[in-house]
Short mmCIF file of N, CA and C in Angstrom, two decimals:
data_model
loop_
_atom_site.label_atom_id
_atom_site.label_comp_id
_atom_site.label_asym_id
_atom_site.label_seq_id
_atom_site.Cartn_x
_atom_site.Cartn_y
_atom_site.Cartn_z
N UNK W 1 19.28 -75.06 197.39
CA UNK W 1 18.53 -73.96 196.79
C UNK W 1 19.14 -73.65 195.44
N UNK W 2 18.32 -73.49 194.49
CA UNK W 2 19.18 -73.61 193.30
C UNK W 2 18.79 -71.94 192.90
N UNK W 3 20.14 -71.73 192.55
CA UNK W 3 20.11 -69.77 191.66
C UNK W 3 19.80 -69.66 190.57
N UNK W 4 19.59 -68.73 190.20
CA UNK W 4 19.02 -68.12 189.14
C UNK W 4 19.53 -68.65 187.91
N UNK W 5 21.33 -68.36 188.32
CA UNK W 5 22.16 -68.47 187.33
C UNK W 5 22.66 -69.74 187.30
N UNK W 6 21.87 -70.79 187.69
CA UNK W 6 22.22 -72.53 187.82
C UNK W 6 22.36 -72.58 185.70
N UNK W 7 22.79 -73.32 185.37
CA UNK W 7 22.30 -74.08 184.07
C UNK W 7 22.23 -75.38 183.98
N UNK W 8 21.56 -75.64 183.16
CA UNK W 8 21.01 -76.72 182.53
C UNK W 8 21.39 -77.55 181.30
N UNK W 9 21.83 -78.55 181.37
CA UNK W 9 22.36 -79.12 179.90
C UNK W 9 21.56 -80.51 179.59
N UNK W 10 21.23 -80.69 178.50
CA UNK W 10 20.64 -81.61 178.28
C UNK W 10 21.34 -82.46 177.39
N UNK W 11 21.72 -83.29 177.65
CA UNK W 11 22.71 -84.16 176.46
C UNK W 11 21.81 -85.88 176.10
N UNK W 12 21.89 -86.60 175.04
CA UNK W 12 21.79 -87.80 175.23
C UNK W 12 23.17 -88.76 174.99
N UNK W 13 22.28 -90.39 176.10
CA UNK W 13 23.71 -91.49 176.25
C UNK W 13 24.82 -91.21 175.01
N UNK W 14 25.82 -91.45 175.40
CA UNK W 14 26.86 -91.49 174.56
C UNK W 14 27.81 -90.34 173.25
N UNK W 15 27.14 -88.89 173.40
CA UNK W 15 27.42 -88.24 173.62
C UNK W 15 28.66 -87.28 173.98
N UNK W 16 29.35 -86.29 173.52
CA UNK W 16 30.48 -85.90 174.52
C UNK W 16 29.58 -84.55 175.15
N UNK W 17 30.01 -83.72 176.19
CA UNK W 17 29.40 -82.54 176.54
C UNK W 17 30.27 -81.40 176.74
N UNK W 18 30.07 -80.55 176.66
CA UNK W 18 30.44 -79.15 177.29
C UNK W 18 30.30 -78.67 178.52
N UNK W 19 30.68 -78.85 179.64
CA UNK W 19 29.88 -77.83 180.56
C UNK W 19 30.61 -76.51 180.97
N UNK W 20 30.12 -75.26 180.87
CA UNK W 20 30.64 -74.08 181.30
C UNK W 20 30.85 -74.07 182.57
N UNK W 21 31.67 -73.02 182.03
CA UNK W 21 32.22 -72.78 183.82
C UNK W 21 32.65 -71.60 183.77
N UNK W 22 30.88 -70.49 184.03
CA UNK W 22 31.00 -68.91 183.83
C UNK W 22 31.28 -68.44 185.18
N UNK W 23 32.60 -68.67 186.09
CA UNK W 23 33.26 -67.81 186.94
C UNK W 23 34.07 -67.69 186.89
N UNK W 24 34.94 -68.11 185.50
CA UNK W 24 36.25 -68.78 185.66
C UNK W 24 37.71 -67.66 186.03
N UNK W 25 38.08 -67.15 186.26
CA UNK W 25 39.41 -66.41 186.35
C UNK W 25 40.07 -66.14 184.84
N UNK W 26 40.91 -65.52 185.41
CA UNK W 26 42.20 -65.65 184.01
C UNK W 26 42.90 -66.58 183.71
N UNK W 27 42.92 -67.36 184.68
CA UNK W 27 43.51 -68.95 183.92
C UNK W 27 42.65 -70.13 184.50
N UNK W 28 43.02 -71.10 184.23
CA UNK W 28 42.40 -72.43 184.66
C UNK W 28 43.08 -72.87 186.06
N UNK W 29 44.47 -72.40 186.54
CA UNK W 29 44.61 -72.77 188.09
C UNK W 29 43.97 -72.47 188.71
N UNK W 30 42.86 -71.67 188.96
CA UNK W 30 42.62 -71.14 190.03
C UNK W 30 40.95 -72.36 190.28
N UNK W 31 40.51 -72.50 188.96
CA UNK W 31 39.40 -73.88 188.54
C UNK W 31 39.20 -74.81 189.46
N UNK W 32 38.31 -75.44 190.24
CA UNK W 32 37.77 -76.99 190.53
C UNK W 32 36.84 -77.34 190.36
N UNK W 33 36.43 -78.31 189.95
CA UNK W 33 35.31 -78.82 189.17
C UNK W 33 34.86 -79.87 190.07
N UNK W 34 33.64 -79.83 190.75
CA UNK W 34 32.87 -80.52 191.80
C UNK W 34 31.84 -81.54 191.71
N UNK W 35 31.69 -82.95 191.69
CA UNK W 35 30.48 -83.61 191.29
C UNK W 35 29.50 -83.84 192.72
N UNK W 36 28.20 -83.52 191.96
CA UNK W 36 27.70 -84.44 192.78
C UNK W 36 25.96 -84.68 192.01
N UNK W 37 25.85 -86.43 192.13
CA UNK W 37 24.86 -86.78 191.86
C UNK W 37 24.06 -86.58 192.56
N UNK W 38 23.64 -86.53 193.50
CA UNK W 38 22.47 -86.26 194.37
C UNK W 38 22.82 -84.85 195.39
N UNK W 39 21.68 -84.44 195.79
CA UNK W 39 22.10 -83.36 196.55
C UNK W 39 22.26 -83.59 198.12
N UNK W 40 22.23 -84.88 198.46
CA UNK W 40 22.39 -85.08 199.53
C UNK W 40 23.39 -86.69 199.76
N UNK W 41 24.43 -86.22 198.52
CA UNK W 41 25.36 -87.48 198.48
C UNK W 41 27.08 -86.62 198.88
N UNK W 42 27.85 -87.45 199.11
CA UNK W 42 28.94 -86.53 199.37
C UNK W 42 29.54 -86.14 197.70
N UNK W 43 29.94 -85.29 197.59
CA UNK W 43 31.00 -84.41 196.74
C UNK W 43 32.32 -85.51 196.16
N UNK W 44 32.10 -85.18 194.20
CA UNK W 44 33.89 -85.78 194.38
C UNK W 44 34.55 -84.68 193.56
N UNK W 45 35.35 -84.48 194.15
CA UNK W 45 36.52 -83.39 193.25
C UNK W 45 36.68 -83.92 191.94
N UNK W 46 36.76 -83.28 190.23
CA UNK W 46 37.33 -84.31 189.34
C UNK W 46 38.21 -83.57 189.16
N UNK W 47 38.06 -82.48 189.17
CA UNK W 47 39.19 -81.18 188.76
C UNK W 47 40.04 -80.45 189.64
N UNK W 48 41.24 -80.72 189.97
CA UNK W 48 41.75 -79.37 191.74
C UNK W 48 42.82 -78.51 191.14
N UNK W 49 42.24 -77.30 190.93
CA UNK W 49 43.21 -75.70 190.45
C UNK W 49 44.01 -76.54 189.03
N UNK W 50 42.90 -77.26 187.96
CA UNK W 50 43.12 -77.20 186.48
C UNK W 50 44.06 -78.21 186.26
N UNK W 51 44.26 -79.28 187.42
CA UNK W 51 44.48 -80.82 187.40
C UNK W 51 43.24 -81.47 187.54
N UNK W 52 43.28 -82.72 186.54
CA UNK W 52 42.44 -83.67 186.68
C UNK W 52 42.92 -84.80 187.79
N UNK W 53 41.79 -85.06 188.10
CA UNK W 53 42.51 -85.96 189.62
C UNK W 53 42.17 -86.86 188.88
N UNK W 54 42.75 -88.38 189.72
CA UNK W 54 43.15 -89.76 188.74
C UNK W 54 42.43 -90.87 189.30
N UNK W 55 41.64 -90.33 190.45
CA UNK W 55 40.87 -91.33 191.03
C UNK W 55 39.66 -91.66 191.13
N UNK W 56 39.06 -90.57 189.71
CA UNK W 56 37.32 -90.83 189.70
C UNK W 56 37.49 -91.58 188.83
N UNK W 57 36.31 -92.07 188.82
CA UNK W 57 36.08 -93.35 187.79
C UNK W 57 35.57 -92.90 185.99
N UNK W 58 35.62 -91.52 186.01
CA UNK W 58 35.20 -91.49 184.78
C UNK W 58 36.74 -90.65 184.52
N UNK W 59 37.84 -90.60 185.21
CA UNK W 59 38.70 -89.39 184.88
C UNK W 59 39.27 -89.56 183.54
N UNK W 60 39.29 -90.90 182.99
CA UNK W 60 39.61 -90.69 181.12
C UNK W 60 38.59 -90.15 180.65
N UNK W 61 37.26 -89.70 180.79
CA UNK W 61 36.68 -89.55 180.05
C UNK W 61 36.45 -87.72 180.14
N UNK W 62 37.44 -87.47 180.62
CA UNK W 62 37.12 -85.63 181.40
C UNK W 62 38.13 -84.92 180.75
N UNK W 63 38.27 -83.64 180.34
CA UNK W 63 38.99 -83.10 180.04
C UNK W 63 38.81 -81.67 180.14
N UNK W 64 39.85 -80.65 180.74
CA UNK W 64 39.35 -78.93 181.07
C UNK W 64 39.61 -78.65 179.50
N UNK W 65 38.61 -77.76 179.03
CA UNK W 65 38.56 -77.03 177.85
C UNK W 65 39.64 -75.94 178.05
N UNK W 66 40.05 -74.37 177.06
CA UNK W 66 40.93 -74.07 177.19
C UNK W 66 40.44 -72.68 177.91
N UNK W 67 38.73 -72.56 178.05
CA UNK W 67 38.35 -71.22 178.50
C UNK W 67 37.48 -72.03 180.43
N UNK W 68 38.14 -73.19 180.86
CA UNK W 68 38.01 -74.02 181.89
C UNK W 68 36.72 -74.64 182.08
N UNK W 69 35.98 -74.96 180.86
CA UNK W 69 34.88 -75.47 181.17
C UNK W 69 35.38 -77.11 181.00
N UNK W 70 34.58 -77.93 181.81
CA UNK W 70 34.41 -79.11 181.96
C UNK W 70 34.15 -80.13 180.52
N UNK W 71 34.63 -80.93 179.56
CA UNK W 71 34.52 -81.71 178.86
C UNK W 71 34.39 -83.33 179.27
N UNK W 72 33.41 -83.69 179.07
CA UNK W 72 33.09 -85.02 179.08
C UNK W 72 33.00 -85.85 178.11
N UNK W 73 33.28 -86.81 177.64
CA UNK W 73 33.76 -87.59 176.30
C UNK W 73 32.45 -88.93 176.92
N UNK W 74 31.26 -89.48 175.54
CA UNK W 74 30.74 -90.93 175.75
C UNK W 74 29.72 -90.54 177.49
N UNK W 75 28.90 -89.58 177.18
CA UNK W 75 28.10 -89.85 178.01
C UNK W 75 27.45 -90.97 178.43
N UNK W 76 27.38 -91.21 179.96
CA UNK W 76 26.47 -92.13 180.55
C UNK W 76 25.66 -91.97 181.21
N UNK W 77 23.78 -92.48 181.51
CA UNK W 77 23.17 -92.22 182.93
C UNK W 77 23.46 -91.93 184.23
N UNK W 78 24.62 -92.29 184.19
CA UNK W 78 25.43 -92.49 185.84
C UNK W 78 26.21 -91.02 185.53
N UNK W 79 26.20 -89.93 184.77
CA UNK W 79 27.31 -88.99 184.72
C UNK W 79 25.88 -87.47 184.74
N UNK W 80 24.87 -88.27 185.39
CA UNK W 80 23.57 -86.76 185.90
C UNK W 80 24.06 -86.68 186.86
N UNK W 81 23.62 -85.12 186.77
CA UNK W 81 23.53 -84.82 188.44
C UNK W 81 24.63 -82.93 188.54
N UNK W 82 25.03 -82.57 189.22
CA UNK W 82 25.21 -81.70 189.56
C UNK W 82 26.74 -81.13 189.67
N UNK W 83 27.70 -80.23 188.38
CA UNK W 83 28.72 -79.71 188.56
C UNK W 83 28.62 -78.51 188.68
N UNK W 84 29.82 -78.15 190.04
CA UNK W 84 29.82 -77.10 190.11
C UNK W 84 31.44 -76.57 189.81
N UNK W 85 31.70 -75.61 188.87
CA UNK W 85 32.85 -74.91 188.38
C UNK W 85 33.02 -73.87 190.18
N UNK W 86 34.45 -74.21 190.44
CA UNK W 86 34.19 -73.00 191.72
C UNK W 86 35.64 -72.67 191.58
N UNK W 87 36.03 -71.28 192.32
CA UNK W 87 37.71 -70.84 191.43
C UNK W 87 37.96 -70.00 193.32
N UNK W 88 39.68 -70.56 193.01
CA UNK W 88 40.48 -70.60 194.57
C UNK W 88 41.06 -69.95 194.36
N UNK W 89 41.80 -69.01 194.92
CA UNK W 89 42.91 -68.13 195.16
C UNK W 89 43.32 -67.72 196.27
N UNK W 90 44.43 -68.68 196.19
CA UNK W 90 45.68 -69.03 197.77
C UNK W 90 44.46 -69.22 198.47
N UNK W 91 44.27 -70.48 198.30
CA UNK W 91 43.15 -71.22 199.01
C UNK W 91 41.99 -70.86 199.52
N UNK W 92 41.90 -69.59 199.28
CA UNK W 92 40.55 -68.87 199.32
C UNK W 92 39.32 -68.81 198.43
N UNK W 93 37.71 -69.49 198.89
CA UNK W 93 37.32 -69.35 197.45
C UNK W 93 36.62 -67.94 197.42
N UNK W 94 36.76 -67.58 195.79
CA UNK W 94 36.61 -66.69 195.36
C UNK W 94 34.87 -66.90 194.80
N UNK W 95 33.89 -65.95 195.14
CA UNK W 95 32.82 -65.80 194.49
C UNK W 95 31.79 -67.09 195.16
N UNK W 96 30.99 -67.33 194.31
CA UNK W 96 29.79 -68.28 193.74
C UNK W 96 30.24 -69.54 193.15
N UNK W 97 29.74 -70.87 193.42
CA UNK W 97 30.25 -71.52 192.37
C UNK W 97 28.79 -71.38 190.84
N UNK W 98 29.94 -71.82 190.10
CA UNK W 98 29.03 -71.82 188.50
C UNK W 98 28.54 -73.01 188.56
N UNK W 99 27.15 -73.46 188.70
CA UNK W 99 26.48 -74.67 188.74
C UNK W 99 25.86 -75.02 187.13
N UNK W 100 26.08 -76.23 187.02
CA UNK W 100 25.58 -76.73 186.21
C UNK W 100 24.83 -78.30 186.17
N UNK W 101 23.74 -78.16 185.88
CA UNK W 101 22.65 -79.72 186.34
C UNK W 101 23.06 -80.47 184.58
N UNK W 102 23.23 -81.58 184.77
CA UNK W 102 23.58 -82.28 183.58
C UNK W 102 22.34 -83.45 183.47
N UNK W 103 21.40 -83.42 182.42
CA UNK W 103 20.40 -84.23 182.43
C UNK W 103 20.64 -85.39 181.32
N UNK W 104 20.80 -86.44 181.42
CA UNK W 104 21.15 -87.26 180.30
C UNK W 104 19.67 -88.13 179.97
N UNK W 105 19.55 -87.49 178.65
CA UNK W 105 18.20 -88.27 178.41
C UNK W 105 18.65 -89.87 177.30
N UNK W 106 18.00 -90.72 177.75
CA UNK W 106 18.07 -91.90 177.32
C UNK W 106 16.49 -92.36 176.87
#
């Protein structure tokens, strides 16, 4: 079910992007940044409490901004689909996650 407050980004191939991440806390630990291409595919973590994890396949191309939004460097077709910004504290999540649909037009 998608909210109100989902956004939308439209970028084309190759490309770097922005994606916000309007729940964020006072710092970036508390941050994880969630993929998922389909809505009925499993989930990959790229981001856990403002570490980049080392085992997605695009993780050179990712980087947390300094207000914790998601940076993507050289967009590709394969990088649509669905992040969600969601924020932990002592392992509890806090709030809503901040969704964002990434449309890469080619």
């Amino acid at each position: 079910i998608s909210g109100v407050d989902d956004d939308h980004v439209f970028i084309s191939s190759g490309e770097n992007v922005h994606l916000p991440c309007n729940n964020a806390l006072h710092d970036c630990r508390s941050s994880t940044w969630i993929y998922n291409r389909f809505s009925n595919s499993s989930a990959v973590e790229l981001i856990n409490s403002g570490i980049k994890k080392k085992d997605t396949e695009s993780h050179e191309r990712l980087s947390l901004g300094s207000d914790c939004s998601l940076n993507i460097k050289n967009i590709t077709k394969e990088d649509y689909g669905l992040y969600s910004c969601r924020q932990y504290v002592n392992e509890q999540q806090q709030g809503d996650d901040a969704r964002v649909y990434l449309h890469v037009l080619h």
